[in-house]
Coordinates of C-alpha atoms in Angstrom, one line a residue:
M1298 CA -28.4 -10.1 14.9
A1299 CA -25.0 -11.1 13.4
R1300 CA -22.9 -13.2 15.9
I1301 CA -19.6 -14.0 15.2
A1302 CA -17.1 -17.0 15.7
F1303 CA -13.8 -15.5 15.2
I1304 CA -11.0 -18.0 14.3
L1305 CA -8.1 -17.5 16.4
L1306 CA -4.7 -18.4 15.3
T1307 CA -1.9 -18.0 17.6
H1308 CA 1.4 -19.2 19.1
K1309 CA 2.5 -17.0 21.9
D1310 CA 1.2 -14.6 24.9
P1311 CA -1.1 -16.9 26.6
K1312 CA -2.3 -14.2 28.8
G1313 CA -3.0 -11.9 25.7
V1314 CA -5.0 -14.9 24.2
I1315 CA -7.2 -15.1 27.4
A1316 CA -7.9 -11.8 27.2
Q1317 CA -8.5 -11.4 23.9
A1318 CA -11.3 -14.4 24.0
R1319 CA -13.1 -13.1 26.8
R1320 CA -13.0 -9.4 25.3
L1321 CA -14.9 -11.1 22.1
T1322 CA -17.1 -13.4 24.0
A1323 CA -18.3 -10.9 26.3
A1324 CA -20.3 -9.1 23.5
G1325 CA -22.3 -12.4 22.7
D1326 CA -19.5 -13.5 20.2
Y1327 CA -17.6 -16.6 20.3
V1328 CA -14.0 -17.8 19.7
A1329 CA -12.5 -20.9 18.1
I1330 CA -8.7 -21.4 19.2
H1331 CA -6.0 -23.1 17.5
F1332 CA -2.8 -22.5 19.3
D1333 CA 0.6 -23.9 17.7
A1334 CA 1.8 -27.3 18.7
R1335 CA 5.4 -26.1 18.3
A1336 CA 4.3 -23.6 21.3
N1337 CA 4.9 -24.3 25.0
S1338 CA 2.6 -27.1 26.4
D1339 CA 2.2 -25.0 29.5
D1340 CA 1.1 -22.1 27.8
F1341 CA -1.5 -24.0 26.1
R1342 CA -2.9 -25.7 29.3
A1343 CA -3.0 -22.2 30.9
I1344 CA -5.1 -20.7 28.1
R1345 CA -7.6 -24.0 28.3
T1346 CA -7.8 -23.7 31.9
A1347 CA -8.6 -20.2 32.1
L1348 CA -11.2 -20.4 29.6
A1349 CA -12.7 -23.6 30.6
D1350 CA -15.9 -21.8 32.1
D1351 CA -16.5 -20.0 29.1
P1352 CA -19.2 -21.3 26.9
G1353 CA -18.2 -19.0 23.8
V1354 CA -14.8 -20.4 23.3
T1355 CA -14.0 -23.8 21.8
F1356 CA -10.6 -25.3 20.8
A1357 CA -9.6 -26.7 17.6
R1358 CA -9.3 -30.7 18.1
K1359 CA -6.1 -31.2 16.7
R1360 CA -3.1 -29.0 17.4
L1361 CA -0.9 -28.8 14.2
K1362 CA 2.7 -27.6 13.9
C1363 CA 2.7 -24.2 11.9
G1364 CA 5.1 -22.8 9.9
W1365 CA 5.0 -19.6 7.7
G1366 CA 4.1 -20.4 4.0
E1367 CA 3.1 -23.7 4.7
W1368 CA -0.1 -25.6 4.3
S1369 CA -0.2 -26.3 8.1
L1370 CA -1.5 -22.8 8.5
V1371 CA -4.7 -23.4 6.2
A1372 CA -5.0 -27.0 7.7
A1373 CA -4.9 -25.4 11.3
T1374 CA -7.6 -22.9 10.2
L1375 CA -9.7 -25.4 8.9
E1376 CA -9.6 -27.5 12.1
A1377 CA -10.5 -24.1 14.2
L1378 CA -13.4 -23.4 11.5
K1379 CA -14.8 -27.2 12.1
A1380 CA -14.6 -26.6 15.8
A1381 CA -16.6 -23.2 15.5
A1382 CA -19.0 -24.7 13.3
D1383 CA -20.0 -27.6 15.3
A1384 CA -19.6 -25.8 18.7
F1385 CA -21.6 -22.6 17.8
P1386 CA -24.8 -23.2 15.4
Q1387 CA -25.9 -19.6 16.2
A1388 CA -22.9 -18.1 14.7
T1389 CA -23.6 -16.5 11.3
H1390 CA -20.1 -15.3 10.5
F1391 CA -16.6 -16.7 10.8
Y1392 CA -14.0 -14.1 11.3
M1393 CA -10.3 -14.7 10.7
L1394 CA -8.0 -13.2 13.6
S1395 CA -4.1 -13.6 14.8
G1396 CA -3.2 -12.4 18.4
D1397 CA -2.0 -9.3 17.1
C1398 CA -5.3 -8.2 16.2
L1399 CA -7.4 -6.1 17.9
P1400 CA -10.9 -4.3 17.4
I1401 CA -10.9 -0.7 16.2
K1402 CA -14.6 -0.5 16.1
S1403 CA -17.3 -1.4 18.8
A1404 CA -19.0 -4.9 18.9
E1405 CA -22.2 -2.9 18.2
Y1406 CA -20.6 -1.1 15.1
V1407 CA -19.5 -4.5 13.6
H1408 CA -22.5 -6.5 14.4
N1409 CA -24.5 -3.8 12.8
F1410 CA -22.0 -3.8 9.6
L1411 CA -22.3 -7.2 9.2
D1412 CA -26.4 -7.1 9.3
A1413 CA -26.7 -4.2 7.0
E1414 CA -25.4 -6.2 4.1
D1415 CA -25.3 -9.8 3.2
F1416 CA -21.4 -10.4 1.7
D1417 CA -18.5 -12.3 2.2
Y1418 CA -15.6 -10.1 2.8
I1419 CA -12.4 -11.6 1.4
E1420 CA -9.6 -10.4 -1.2
S1421 CA -9.8 -12.1 -4.2
F1422 CA -7.7 -11.3 -7.1
D1423 CA -6.8 -13.1 -10.1
F1424 CA -3.7 -15.3 -9.3
F1425 CA -2.0 -14.7 -12.7
E1426 CA -3.5 -11.2 -14.1
S1427 CA -3.3 -9.1 -10.9
D1428 CA 0.0 -7.6 -9.5
W1429 CA -1.0 -8.8 -5.9
I1430 CA 2.5 -10.2 -5.7
K1431 CA 5.2 -7.6 -5.7
T1432 CA 8.2 -9.6 -5.7
G1433 CA 9.5 -13.3 -5.5
I1434 CA 8.4 -16.4 -7.0
K1435 CA 4.8 -16.3 -8.4
A1436 CA 3.7 -19.1 -10.9
E1437 CA 6.4 -21.2 -9.2
R1438 CA 4.2 -21.3 -6.1
L1439 CA 1.7 -23.4 -8.2
I1440 CA 3.2 -25.5 -10.8
Y1441 CA 6.1 -27.1 -8.7
R1442 CA 5.7 -28.9 -5.5
H1443 CA 6.8 -27.6 -2.1
W1444 CA 7.8 -30.0 0.5
F1445 CA 10.4 -27.5 2.3
N1446 CA 9.8 -24.0 4.1
E1447 CA 11.7 -21.5 2.4
R1448 CA 12.5 -19.6 5.4
T1449 CA 13.7 -22.5 7.6
Q1450 CA 15.2 -24.8 4.8
K1451 CA 16.5 -22.7 2.1
R1452 CA 18.7 -24.6 0.5
L1453 CA 16.4 -27.5 0.5
F1454 CA 13.5 -25.2 -0.9
Y1455 CA 15.5 -23.8 -4.1
A1456 CA 17.0 -27.3 -4.7
S1457 CA 14.1 -28.8 -5.0
M1458 CA 12.6 -26.5 -6.7
G1459 CA 15.5 -26.3 -9.4
L1460 CA 15.5 -30.0 -9.5
Q1461 CA 11.7 -29.9 -11.0
Q1462 CA 12.7 -26.9 -13.2
R1463 CA 15.5 -28.6 -14.6
F1464 CA 13.5 -32.0 -15.3
G1465 CA 10.3 -30.1 -16.4
L1466 CA 8.6 -31.7 -13.6
T1467 CA 5.6 -29.0 -13.6
R1468 CA 1.8 -29.9 -12.6
D1469 CA -1.4 -28.6 -14.0
I1470 CA -3.7 -26.5 -11.6
P1471 CA -7.2 -28.3 -11.3
K1472 CA -9.0 -27.8 -14.4
D1473 CA -12.3 -26.5 -13.5
I1474 CA -10.9 -23.9 -10.9
R1475 CA -9.4 -20.3 -11.1
M1476 CA -6.7 -19.3 -9.0
M1477 CA -7.4 -16.4 -7.1
I1478 CA -5.0 -14.7 -4.3
G1479 CA -5.4 -12.1 -1.7
S1480 CA -4.9 -11.3 2.2
Q1481 CA -5.5 -14.1 4.6
W1482 CA -7.6 -12.0 7.0
W1483 CA -11.3 -12.8 5.9
C1484 CA -14.8 -12.5 7.4
L1485 CA -17.2 -15.5 5.5
R1486 CA -20.8 -16.1 6.0
R1487 CA -21.9 -19.3 7.5
E1488 CA -23.1 -20.9 4.3
T1489 CA -19.7 -20.3 2.6
V1490 CA -18.0 -22.1 5.5
E1491 CA -20.3 -25.0 5.1
S1492 CA -19.8 -24.7 1.4
V1493 CA -16.2 -24.9 1.4
M1494 CA -16.1 -27.8 4.2
T1495 CA -18.4 -29.9 1.8
F1496 CA -16.1 -28.9 -1.0
C1497 CA -12.8 -30.2 0.9
E1498 CA -14.5 -33.6 1.7
S1499 CA -15.4 -34.2 -2.0
R1500 CA -12.6 -33.0 -3.9
P1501 CA -9.3 -34.7 -2.4
D1502 CA -7.6 -33.8 -5.7
V1503 CA -7.7 -30.0 -4.8
M1504 CA -6.7 -30.5 -1.3
R1505 CA -3.5 -32.5 -2.7
F1506 CA -2.8 -29.7 -5.1
F1507 CA -3.0 -27.1 -2.5
A1508 CA -1.2 -28.9 0.4
T1509 CA 2.2 -28.8 -1.8
T1510 CA 1.8 -25.2 -3.1
W1511 CA 4.0 -22.2 -1.3
I1512 CA 2.0 -19.8 0.8
P1513 CA -1.4 -21.4 0.4
D1514 CA -3.3 -19.2 3.3
E1515 CA -3.0 -16.6 0.4
T1516 CA -4.8 -18.6 -2.1
F1517 CA -6.7 -21.5 -0.8
F1518 CA -9.8 -19.8 0.6
Q1519 CA -9.6 -17.2 -1.8
T1520 CA -9.9 -19.5 -4.8
L1521 CA -12.4 -21.6 -3.1
V1522 CA -14.7 -18.8 -2.3
A1523 CA -14.6 -17.4 -5.6
H1524 CA -15.4 -20.7 -7.1
L1525 CA -18.2 -21.7 -4.7
V1526 CA -19.8 -18.1 -4.0
P1527 CA -21.7 -16.1 -6.8
R1528 CA -19.3 -13.0 -7.3
R1529 CA -22.0 -10.4 -6.4
Q1530 CA -22.2 -11.8 -3.1
I1531 CA -18.4 -11.0 -2.3
R1532 CA -16.9 -7.9 -1.2
T1533 CA -13.2 -8.3 -2.3
R1534 CA -11.7 -6.7 0.2
T1535 CA -10.6 -7.4 4.1
L1536 CA -12.1 -6.0 7.0
T1537 CA -8.8 -6.0 8.7
F1538 CA -6.4 -2.8 8.7
L1539 CA -3.1 -3.8 7.8
M1540 CA -0.4 -2.4 6.1
F1541 CA 3.1 -3.3 4.9
T1542 CA 6.8 -1.6 4.8
D1543 CA 8.8 -1.4 1.7
Y1544 CA 10.5 -4.4 2.7
G1545 CA 6.9 -6.3 2.8
M1546 CA 6.8 -6.8 6.6
P1547 CA 3.8 -5.6 8.4
V1548 CA 3.5 -2.2 10.0
T1549 CA 3.1 -2.2 13.8
F1550 CA 0.5 0.1 15.7
Y1551 CA 1.6 1.6 18.8
N1552 CA 0.1 4.0 21.5
D1553 CA -0.3 7.2 19.6
H1554 CA -2.0 5.6 16.6
Y1555 CA -5.2 5.1 18.4
D1556 CA -7.1 8.0 16.7
L1557 CA -5.8 7.2 13.3
L1558 CA -6.7 3.5 13.6
L1559 CA -10.7 4.4 14.7
R1560 CA -10.8 6.6 11.3
Q1561 CA -9.9 3.5 9.4
D1562 CA -12.7 2.0 7.4
Y1563 CA -12.1 -1.8 8.9
L1564 CA -13.2 -3.3 11.8
F1565 CA -9.9 -5.1 13.3
A1566 CA -6.5 -4.1 12.7
R1567 CA -3.3 -5.7 12.6
K1568 CA -0.8 -5.9 14.2
I1569 CA -0.7 -4.0 17.6
S1570 CA 2.3 -3.9 19.4
P1571 CA 2.6 -6.2 22.5
E1572 CA 4.3 -3.3 24.4
S1573 CA 1.5 -1.0 23.7
L1574 CA -0.4 -1.7 26.8
E1575 CA -2.3 1.7 26.5
L1576 CA -3.6 1.0 22.9
R1577 CA -4.4 -2.7 23.8
D1578 CA -6.5 -1.4 26.8
R1579 CA -8.1 1.4 24.9
L1580 CA -9.2 -0.6 22.0
G1581 CA -10.4 -3.7 24.1
A1582 CA -12.6 -1.3 26.1
L1583 CA -14.0 0.2 22.6
W1584 CA -15.1 -3.2 21.8
Q1585 CA -17.8 -3.1 24.9
E1586 CA -18.8 0.5 23.7
T1587 CA -22.6 1.4 22.9
G1588 CA -23.8 4.5 20.9
M1589 CA -20.5 5.6 19.4
E1590 CA -20.0 6.9 15.7
F1591 CA -17.0 6.8 13.8
P1592 CA -15.9 9.1 11.4
L1593 CA -14.1 7.6 8.5
S1594 CA -11.4 9.2 6.7
G1595 CA -9.3 6.4 5.6
E1596 CA -5.9 8.3 5.1
G1597 CA -4.1 5.6 7.3
P1598 CA -2.1 4.2 4.2
R1599 CA -1.1 7.5 2.7
L1600 CA -0.3 9.2 5.8
F1601 CA 2.2 6.4 7.2
Q1602 CA 3.8 6.3 3.6
F1603 CA 4.5 9.9 4.0
L1604 CA 5.6 9.6 7.4
V1605 CA 8.3 7.1 6.8
G1606 CA 9.2 8.7 3.3
R1607 CA 10.2 11.7 5.3
G1608 CA 13.0 9.6 6.9
R1609 CA 14.2 7.8 3.7
V1610 CA 15.7 11.2 2.0
G1611 CA 17.9 10.2 -1.0
R1612 CA 16.9 6.5 -1.1
R1613 CA 16.7 5.4 -4.8
F1614 CA 14.6 2.6 -5.8
A1615 CA 15.1 2.3 -9.6
P1616 CA 18.3 2.8 -11.6
R1617 CA 19.0 6.0 -13.1
F1618 CA 17.5 6.1 -16.4
W1619 CA 20.2 8.1 -17.9
E1620 CA 22.5 5.4 -16.9
T1621 CA 20.6 2.6 -19.0
E1622 CA 19.6 4.5 -21.7
G1623 CA 22.5 7.1 -23.0
S1624 CA 22.4 10.6 -23.2
L1625 CA 20.1 13.6 -25.0
G1626 CA 23.1 14.7 -26.4
R1627 CA 25.7 17.5 -26.1
S1628 CA 24.0 20.2 -28.4
R1629 CA 20.6 20.3 -26.7
M1630 CA 19.5 22.4 -23.5
V1631 CA 16.9 21.0 -20.9
L1632 CA 15.2 23.8 -19.1
L1633 CA 13.2 22.6 -15.9
I1634 CA 11.0 24.9 -14.1
V1635 CA 11.0 23.2 -10.7
A1636 CA 7.6 24.2 -9.0
K1637 CA 5.7 22.6 -6.0
K1638 CA 2.7 25.1 -6.9
W1639 CA 1.9 23.7 -10.4
H1640 CA -0.3 26.4 -11.4
I1641 CA 2.8 29.1 -11.2
A1642 CA 4.8 27.0 -13.4
K1643 CA 1.9 26.5 -15.8
R1644 CA 1.5 30.3 -16.1
L1645 CA 5.1 30.5 -17.0
T1646 CA 5.1 28.1 -19.7
D1647 CA 1.8 29.6 -21.2
G1648 CA 4.0 32.9 -20.9
I1649 CA 7.0 31.4 -22.6
R1650 CA 4.6 29.8 -25.1
A1651 CA 3.2 32.9 -26.3
T1652 CA 6.4 35.3 -26.2
T1653 CA 9.2 33.1 -27.5
D1654 CA 9.8 30.0 -29.7
I1655 CA 11.1 28.1 -27.1
P1656 CA 8.9 25.1 -27.0
A1657 CA 7.3 24.3 -23.4
V1658 CA 5.5 21.5 -22.1
D1659 CA 4.3 21.2 -18.3
Y1660 CA 4.2 18.2 -15.9
V1661 CA 4.7 15.8 -18.5
F1662 CA 5.3 13.0 -15.8
N1663 CA 2.6 13.7 -13.6
E1664 CA -0.4 15.1 -15.7
L1665 CA -1.9 13.6 -19.1
A1666 CA -2.9 16.9 -20.2
A1667 CA 0.6 18.6 -20.2
N1668 CA 0.7 20.5 -23.8
L1669 CA 2.1 17.7 -25.2
P1670 CA 2.0 17.4 -29.0
D1671 CA 0.7 14.0 -30.6
M1672 CA 3.5 11.2 -29.6
G1673 CA 1.4 8.3 -30.1
G1674 CA 1.8 5.1 -27.6
V1675 CA 4.7 6.2 -25.4
A1676 CA 2.8 9.4 -24.1
S1677 CA -0.5 7.5 -23.9
T1678 CA -0.2 7.0 -20.3
L1679 CA 1.4 8.5 -17.2
D1680 CA 2.8 4.8 -16.6
K1681 CA 4.2 4.8 -20.0
R1682 CA 5.8 8.2 -19.5
Q1683 CA 7.6 7.0 -16.5
R1684 CA 8.6 3.8 -17.8
H1685 CA 10.2 5.6 -20.9
R1686 CA 11.2 9.2 -19.8
R1687 CA 14.2 9.4 -21.8
A1688 CA 12.5 8.2 -25.1
L1689 CA 9.9 10.4 -24.0
V1690 CA 12.3 13.6 -23.8
K1691 CA 14.1 12.7 -26.8
M1692 CA 10.9 12.3 -28.8
L1693 CA 10.0 16.0 -27.9
F1694 CA 13.4 17.3 -29.0
D1695 CA 13.0 15.5 -32.2
Q1696 CA 9.3 16.2 -32.7
M1697 CA 9.6 19.8 -32.1
E1698 CA 12.8 20.2 -33.9
T1699 CA 14.4 22.4 -31.3
P1700 CA 17.7 22.4 -29.7
N1701 CA 16.0 23.9 -26.5
L1702 CA 12.8 22.6 -24.1
V1703 CA 11.2 23.5 -21.3
L1704 CA 9.9 21.0 -18.7
C1705 CA 8.2 21.2 -15.4
L1706 CA 9.1 19.3 -12.7
D1707 CA 7.9 18.7 -8.7
P1708 CA 10.5 19.3 -6.4
S1709 CA 10.2 16.0 -4.9
A1710 CA 11.4 14.6 -8.0
L1711 CA 15.2 15.2 -7.1
S1712 CA 16.5 12.3 -8.4
L1713 CA 15.0 13.0 -11.6
I1714 CA 16.2 16.6 -11.6
A1715 CA 19.9 15.2 -10.5
D1716 CA 19.7 12.8 -13.6
F1717 CA 18.9 15.5 -16.1
A1718 CA 21.5 17.5 -14.6
S1719 CA 24.1 14.9 -15.0
D1720 CA 23.3 14.3 -18.5
R1721 CA 25.8 15.4 -21.2
A1722 CA 23.1 18.0 -22.4
E1723 CA 23.3 21.3 -20.8
T1724 CA 20.7 21.4 -17.9
R1725 CA 19.1 24.9 -16.2
I1726 CA 16.9 25.0 -13.6
L1727 CA 14.3 27.7 -12.3
F1728 CA 13.2 27.3 -8.9
V1729 CA 9.9 28.9 -7.9
D1730 CA 10.4 29.3 -4.5
S1731 CA 7.0 30.0 -2.9
P1732 CA 5.6 30.2 1.0
F1733 CA 3.0 28.0 2.1
D1734 CA 0.2 29.1 4.0
D1735 CA -2.0 26.9 6.1
D1736 CA -4.9 27.0 3.5
Y1737 CA -2.7 26.0 0.7
L1738 CA -1.4 23.2 3.1
R1739 CA -4.6 21.9 3.8
G1740 CA -5.4 22.2 0.2
H1741 CA -2.2 20.2 -0.8
M1742 CA -2.9 17.3 1.9
I1743 CA -6.3 16.9 0.3
R1744 CA -5.2 16.9 -3.2
V1745 CA -2.3 14.1 -2.4
G1746 CA -4.8 11.9 -0.4
L1747 CA -2.8 12.3 2.7
V1748 CA -6.0 13.4 4.4
S1749 CA -9.7 13.4 3.4
V1750 CA -12.6 16.2 3.8
G1751 CA -13.9 14.3 6.8
T1752 CA -10.3 13.8 8.5
P1753 CA -10.7 15.8 11.9
S1754 CA -9.4 19.3 12.1
E1755 CA -7.5 18.5 15.1
V1756 CA -5.6 16.0 13.0
V1757 CA -4.9 18.2 10.0
D1758 CA -3.6 20.8 12.3
R1759 CA -1.1 18.4 13.9
L1760 CA 0.2 17.7 10.4
L1761 CA 0.5 21.2 9.1
P1762 CA 4.0 21.6 10.5
V1763 CA 4.9 18.5 9.5
V1764 CA 3.9 18.8 5.9
R1765 CA 5.1 22.4 5.7
G1766 CA 8.8 21.2 7.0
D1767 CA 8.5 18.6 4.4
L1768 CA 8.1 20.9 1.8
E1769 CA 10.5 23.4 2.8
H1770 CA 13.0 20.5 3.3
E1771 CA 12.6 19.8 -0.4
A1772 CA 13.5 23.2 -1.5
E1773 CA 16.6 23.0 0.8
R1774 CA 17.5 19.5 -0.7
L1775 CA 17.5 21.1 -4.0
R1776 CA 19.2 24.5 -3.0
D1777 CA 22.0 22.0 -1.4
M1778 CA 22.6 19.8 -4.9
D1779 CA 24.7 23.1 -5.8
F1780 CA 23.6 22.9 -9.6
A1781 CA 25.7 24.9 -12.1
R1782 CA 23.2 26.8 -13.6
F1783 CA 20.3 27.4 -10.8
E1784 CA 18.1 30.5 -10.9
V1785 CA 15.3 31.4 -8.3
I1786 CA 12.2 33.4 -8.6
S1787 CA 9.9 34.2 -6.0
P1788 CA 6.8 36.4 -4.5
E1789 CA 9.3 37.7 -2.1
R1790 CA 11.6 39.1 -4.5
T1791 CA 11.3 42.3 -6.6
T1792 CA 9.9 41.8 -10.5
D1793 CA 13.4 43.1 -11.8
H1794 CA 15.4 40.7 -9.8
N1795 CA 12.7 37.9 -11.2
A1796 CA 13.0 39.1 -14.7
E1797 CA 16.6 38.9 -14.4
A1798 CA 16.6 35.3 -13.0
I1799 CA 14.2 34.3 -16.1
Q1800 CA 16.8 36.3 -18.5
R1801 CA 19.7 34.1 -17.4
F1802 CA 17.5 30.8 -17.3
L1803 CA 16.1 31.2 -21.2
D1804 CA 18.6 33.4 -22.7
V1805 CA 16.3 35.5 -23.9
P1806 CA 16.2 39.4 -24.5
P1807 CA 15.5 41.5 -21.4
E1808 CA 12.3 42.7 -22.5
T1809 CA 10.8 39.4 -22.7
A1810 CA 11.9 38.6 -19.6
Q1811 CA 10.3 41.3 -17.8
Q1812 CA 7.2 40.8 -19.9
L1813 CA 7.3 37.4 -18.1
A1814 CA 8.0 38.0 -14.6
E1815 CA 5.1 40.6 -15.3
I1816 CA 2.7 38.0 -16.0
P1817 CA -0.4 39.0 -14.0
H1818 CA -1.0 37.2 -10.9
L1819 CA 2.2 34.9 -11.5
F1820 CA 2.5 33.9 -8.0
A1821 CA -1.4 34.1 -6.8
D1822 CA -3.0 30.8 -5.6

């Protein structure tokens, strides 16, 4: 059976460290603790005294002063790993934890999980080719030497790097290794840890290189494991559930996240609020449970983004493409069908193509198949369409040789709709105002990945009013924009009323508008 040596790096909360160590060793596992040398010495003595009689606990032989982004974090991890490997020869796996991590599965489940497959679990992506680094410096982390901490010595950090840039003082990455990057929360097999230790002793050149890189805890183990272990024996993932906000800060979990955490396909979670005593007690007790089953749904990241996003209405994350790329032209008219239920909008565009000469395309920024003509590379992927939105729309006008063009947009794209409305071209909007019953909302949540088929019904039921309110709020925001040419059709209005709105929207004869309003099953789900 798998027996885990947990590598616990911590710097505060001695009572929490003691409780965490006792909880983990109670199931037959081990703990090796590195307590930051910057922390209070009395706290460290309290931890050592309290755990002195626990044979499943050991301590790093050397305590280091650790700083975020520094080599000291890797050095501290290596000290704890050495202590664990020596003290616990029965340990089969070594699992990296912090004081903010708690189990979201039982020890029984975790041991069975590790016994089932013989793999190392560590995120390990190509440093240069992947997009793991979203913001900030990238290659500069490696090719320059970093002796100062960017957070605490910002002026010295950038002055040092600036001087190296000015005088071309770059350095080469060790020739025989491929730089990798990923989360610092990993679980490695014993043979892998021993191989890493041997490598560290035999390659002082690599150790010197990493010692002056920036944020090496995201590259050191990730690179060495990929270098030493066959790729087929690595699962490129972390077993610790963590999420980040838009500002790059870890999401903190609270008492009401218990059910959500247990459904994630992970073994531990970071980071648990120290104030959420109920959650800490429940997760602590969970570790000792036996015979429990854990239905997995994995909707956590999407659900978090949805709930957080509801409080960020109106925030812009990119410049308006109109502002940087000019106008579509005064002589043109953009006809926007705005509908949350895409099938209704597409029935309308089918009807417009069949009964009028006005070119109509579907959700060109959301779906590849959107009744587009052949437009070459600019329309080949959704990513390209998003990056070249104005170019795409101008090409549609030019290729179709038309002054008028019908496009479909989702009401969630309010900033894009506003960009069209502010252009010098005339913009008209036809809003399809649809009611949302529970069956539609359940299907919508699955389609957007907010929940999965396996999500418990009680969770889905709790989300229904939230999602319904969100969709209704989208409609209200659209109406509140007070667009100059804004029409509404709805299944709750008469066919004649809808025909009049369509006629004003398209400038077509009354009989054509009536024909479109009478499309069979136009509003049916």
